[in-house]
Amino acid sequence: MYERHITGKDGEEIASKYLLQNGYQILKRNFYTKQGEIDIIAKEKEEYVFIEVKTRKNREYGEPIDAIDKNKIKHLKKAISYYLYKNKLEDKFIRIDIIQIKYIKNKFYINHIKQAIT
């Protein structure tokens, strides 16, 4: 497995623990479709939350959020639509969040951006 994949999986694990500690229910991790992938699907009260996790160990490629471009958003939205359809959740409240994980000097920092993508 490539180091960036390991970093990404580590970030998703950190994000999942953070969400659980903050009252979210994790419904699914790494939901794959032909349309794209959803890192974490969670529920906060009555709202379904689709979370894109981006992790960086340095700034060589910019901030974690810089990796989310128009193409990524398009695929993410298609994957979410499919998940909603498949699970008969089209009439539920949803939002799309981004969780950035940054490693600085062997510590990690979490930035949870709610309703980041509309």
C-alpha atoms as a printed R data frame, in Angstrom:
    type eleno elety resid chain resno       x      y       z
1   ATOM     1    CA   MET     A     1   0.000  0.000   0.000
2   ATOM     2    CA   TYR     A     2   1.319  3.447  -0.890
3   ATOM     3    CA   GLU     A     3   2.222  5.830   1.931
4   ATOM     4    CA   ARG     A     4  -0.472  8.300   0.853
5   ATOM     5    CA   HIS     A     5  -3.085  5.524   1.148
6   ATOM     6    CA   ILE     A     6  -1.862  4.722   4.638
7   ATOM     7    CA   THR     A     7  -1.994  8.438   5.514
8   ATOM     8    CA   GLY     A     8  -5.533  8.634   4.136
9   ATOM     9    CA   LYS     A     9  -6.691  5.589   6.106
10  ATOM    10    CA   ASP     A    10  -5.084  7.000   9.266
11  ATOM    11    CA   GLY     A    11  -6.944 10.273   8.683
12  ATOM    12    CA   GLU     A    12 -10.260  8.476   8.230
13  ATOM    13    CA   GLU     A    13  -9.694  6.592  11.485
14  ATOM    14    CA   ILE     A    14  -8.942  9.851  13.338
15  ATOM    15    CA   ALA     A    15 -12.010 11.491  11.775
16  ATOM    16    CA   SER     A    16 -14.248  8.565  12.753
17  ATOM    17    CA   LYS     A    17 -13.088  8.688  16.378
18  ATOM    18    CA   TYR     A    18 -13.601 12.468  16.412
19  ATOM    19    CA   LEU     A    19 -17.147 12.091  15.073
20  ATOM    20    CA   LEU     A    20 -18.053  9.403  17.605
21  ATOM    21    CA   GLN     A    21 -16.702 11.576  20.437
22  ATOM    22    CA   ASN     A    22 -18.918 14.398  19.197
23  ATOM    23    CA   GLY     A    23 -22.173 12.442  19.164
24  ATOM    24    CA   TYR     A    24 -22.297 11.242  15.566
25  ATOM    25    CA   GLN     A    25 -23.375  7.741  14.624
26  ATOM    26    CA   ILE     A    26 -21.139  6.204  11.953
27  ATOM    27    CA   LEU     A    27 -23.323  4.405   9.407
28  ATOM    28    CA   LYS     A    28 -20.740  3.447   6.786
29  ATOM    29    CA   ARG     A    29 -17.107  3.988   5.913
30  ATOM    30    CA   ASN     A    30 -15.665  3.857   2.412
31  ATOM    31    CA   PHE     A    31 -18.888  3.520   0.441
32  ATOM    32    CA   TYR     A    32 -17.781  2.751  -3.123
33  ATOM    33    CA   THR     A    33 -19.821  3.136  -6.300
34  ATOM    34    CA   LYS     A    34 -19.020  3.528  -9.993
35  ATOM    35    CA   GLN     A    35 -19.787  7.222  -9.474
36  ATOM    36    CA   GLY     A    36 -17.240  7.745  -6.690
37  ATOM    37    CA   GLU     A    37 -16.449  7.087  -3.046
38  ATOM    38    CA   ILE     A    38 -17.806  8.505   0.191
39  ATOM    39    CA   ASP     A    39 -15.269  8.358   3.027
40  ATOM    40    CA   ILE     A    40 -17.703  8.448   5.948
41  ATOM    41    CA   ILE     A    41 -21.487  8.417   6.151
42  ATOM    42    CA   ALA     A    42 -22.743  9.450   9.570
43  ATOM    43    CA   LYS     A    43 -25.858 10.634  11.262
44  ATOM    44    CA   GLU     A    44 -26.142 13.612  13.591
45  ATOM    45    CA   LYS     A    45 -29.578 13.723  15.174
46  ATOM    46    CA   GLU     A    46 -31.937 13.480  12.187
47  ATOM    47    CA   GLU     A    47 -29.445 14.651   9.565
48  ATOM    48    CA   TYR     A    48 -27.413 12.376   7.318
49  ATOM    49    CA   VAL     A    49 -23.860 13.671   6.980
50  ATOM    50    CA   PHE     A    50 -21.587 12.720   4.092
51  ATOM    51    CA   ILE     A    51 -17.984 13.422   5.001
52  ATOM    52    CA   GLU     A    52 -14.946 13.806   2.787
53  ATOM    53    CA   VAL     A    53 -11.729 13.358   4.774
54  ATOM    54    CA   LYS     A    54  -8.461 14.847   3.551
55  ATOM    55    CA   THR     A    55  -5.187 14.282   5.362
56  ATOM    56    CA   ARG     A    56  -1.771 15.857   4.824
57  ATOM    57    CA   LYS     A    57   1.555 15.282   6.525
58  ATOM    58    CA   ASN     A    58   3.144 18.358   4.966
59  ATOM    59    CA   ARG     A    59   2.276 21.335   2.791
60  ATOM    60    CA   GLU     A    60   4.113 20.110  -0.282
61  ATOM    61    CA   TYR     A    61   0.783 19.709  -2.080
62  ATOM    62    CA   GLY     A    62  -1.057 22.493  -0.245
63  ATOM    63    CA   GLU     A    63  -3.732 22.321   2.400
64  ATOM    64    CA   PRO     A    64  -5.882 19.183   2.634
65  ATOM    65    CA   ILE     A    65  -8.936 21.013   1.294
66  ATOM    66    CA   ASP     A    66  -6.989 21.960  -1.853
67  ATOM    67    CA   ALA     A    67  -7.354 18.344  -3.019
68  ATOM    68    CA   ILE     A    68 -11.116 18.755  -3.386
69  ATOM    69    CA   ASP     A    69 -11.683 20.075  -6.883
70  ATOM    70    CA   LYS     A    70 -14.801 20.389  -9.061
71  ATOM    71    CA   ASN     A    71 -14.351 16.879 -10.431
72  ATOM    72    CA   LYS     A    72 -14.121 15.380  -6.913
73  ATOM    73    CA   ILE     A    73 -17.256 17.274  -5.869
74  ATOM    74    CA   LYS     A    74 -19.131 16.036  -8.950
75  ATOM    75    CA   HIS     A    75 -18.251 12.394  -8.229
76  ATOM    76    CA   LEU     A    76 -19.006 12.801  -4.526
77  ATOM    77    CA   LYS     A    77 -22.470 14.218  -5.252
78  ATOM    78    CA   LYS     A    78 -23.221 11.365  -7.672
79  ATOM    79    CA   ALA     A    79 -22.159  8.796  -5.070
80  ATOM    80    CA   ILE     A    80 -24.349 10.519  -2.462
81  ATOM    81    CA   SER     A    81 -27.337 10.522  -4.827
82  ATOM    82    CA   TYR     A    82 -26.868  6.817  -5.421
83  ATOM    83    CA   TYR     A    83 -26.591  6.103  -1.667
84  ATOM    84    CA   LEU     A    84 -29.774  8.075  -0.982
85  ATOM    85    CA   TYR     A    85 -31.644  6.287  -3.771
86  ATOM    86    CA   LYS     A    86 -30.378  2.834  -2.782
87  ATOM    87    CA   ASN     A    87 -31.385  3.362   0.860
88  ATOM    88    CA   LYS     A    88 -34.674  5.168   0.139
89  ATOM    89    CA   LEU     A    89 -33.490  8.323   1.912
90  ATOM    90    CA   GLU     A    90 -34.263 10.913  -0.774
91  ATOM    91    CA   ASP     A    91 -36.589 12.845   1.554
92  ATOM    92    CA   LYS     A    92 -34.110 13.097   4.460
93  ATOM    93    CA   PHE     A    93 -32.067 16.092   5.535
94  ATOM    94    CA   ILE     A    94 -28.459 15.821   4.424
95  ATOM    95    CA   ARG     A    95 -25.278 17.843   4.417
96  ATOM    96    CA   ILE     A    96 -21.771 17.414   3.064
97  ATOM    97    CA   ASP     A    97 -18.883 18.113   5.427
98  ATOM    98    CA   ILE     A    98 -15.134 18.122   5.020
99  ATOM    99    CA   ILE     A    99 -12.752 17.057   7.743
100 ATOM   100    CA   GLN     A   100  -9.159 18.145   7.291
101 ATOM   101    CA   ILE     A   101  -6.442 16.346   9.230
102 ATOM   102    CA   LYS     A   102  -3.038 18.031   9.350
103 ATOM   103    CA   TYR     A   103   0.033 16.482  10.913
104 ATOM   104    CA   ILE     A   104   2.466 19.025  12.316
105 ATOM   105    CA   LYS     A   105   5.484 17.837  14.324
106 ATOM   106    CA   ASN     A   106   3.940 14.431  15.115
107 ATOM   107    CA   LYS     A   107   0.636 15.958  16.297
108 ATOM   108    CA   PHE     A   108  -2.549 16.018  14.306
109 ATOM   109    CA   TYR     A   109  -5.033 18.845  14.030
110 ATOM   110    CA   ILE     A   110  -8.654 18.446  13.000
111 ATOM   111    CA   ASN     A   111 -10.641 21.064  11.126
112 ATOM   112    CA   HIS     A   112 -14.292 20.055  10.678
113 ATOM   113    CA   ILE     A   113 -16.037 22.206   8.084
114 ATOM   114    CA   LYS     A   114 -19.777 21.657   8.267
115 ATOM   115    CA   GLN     A   115 -21.938 22.162   5.161
116 ATOM   116    CA   ALA     A   116 -18.734 22.697   3.191
117 ATOM   117    CA   ILE     A   117 -20.230 21.617  -0.113
118 ATOM   118    CA   THR     A   118 -23.674 22.679  -1.287
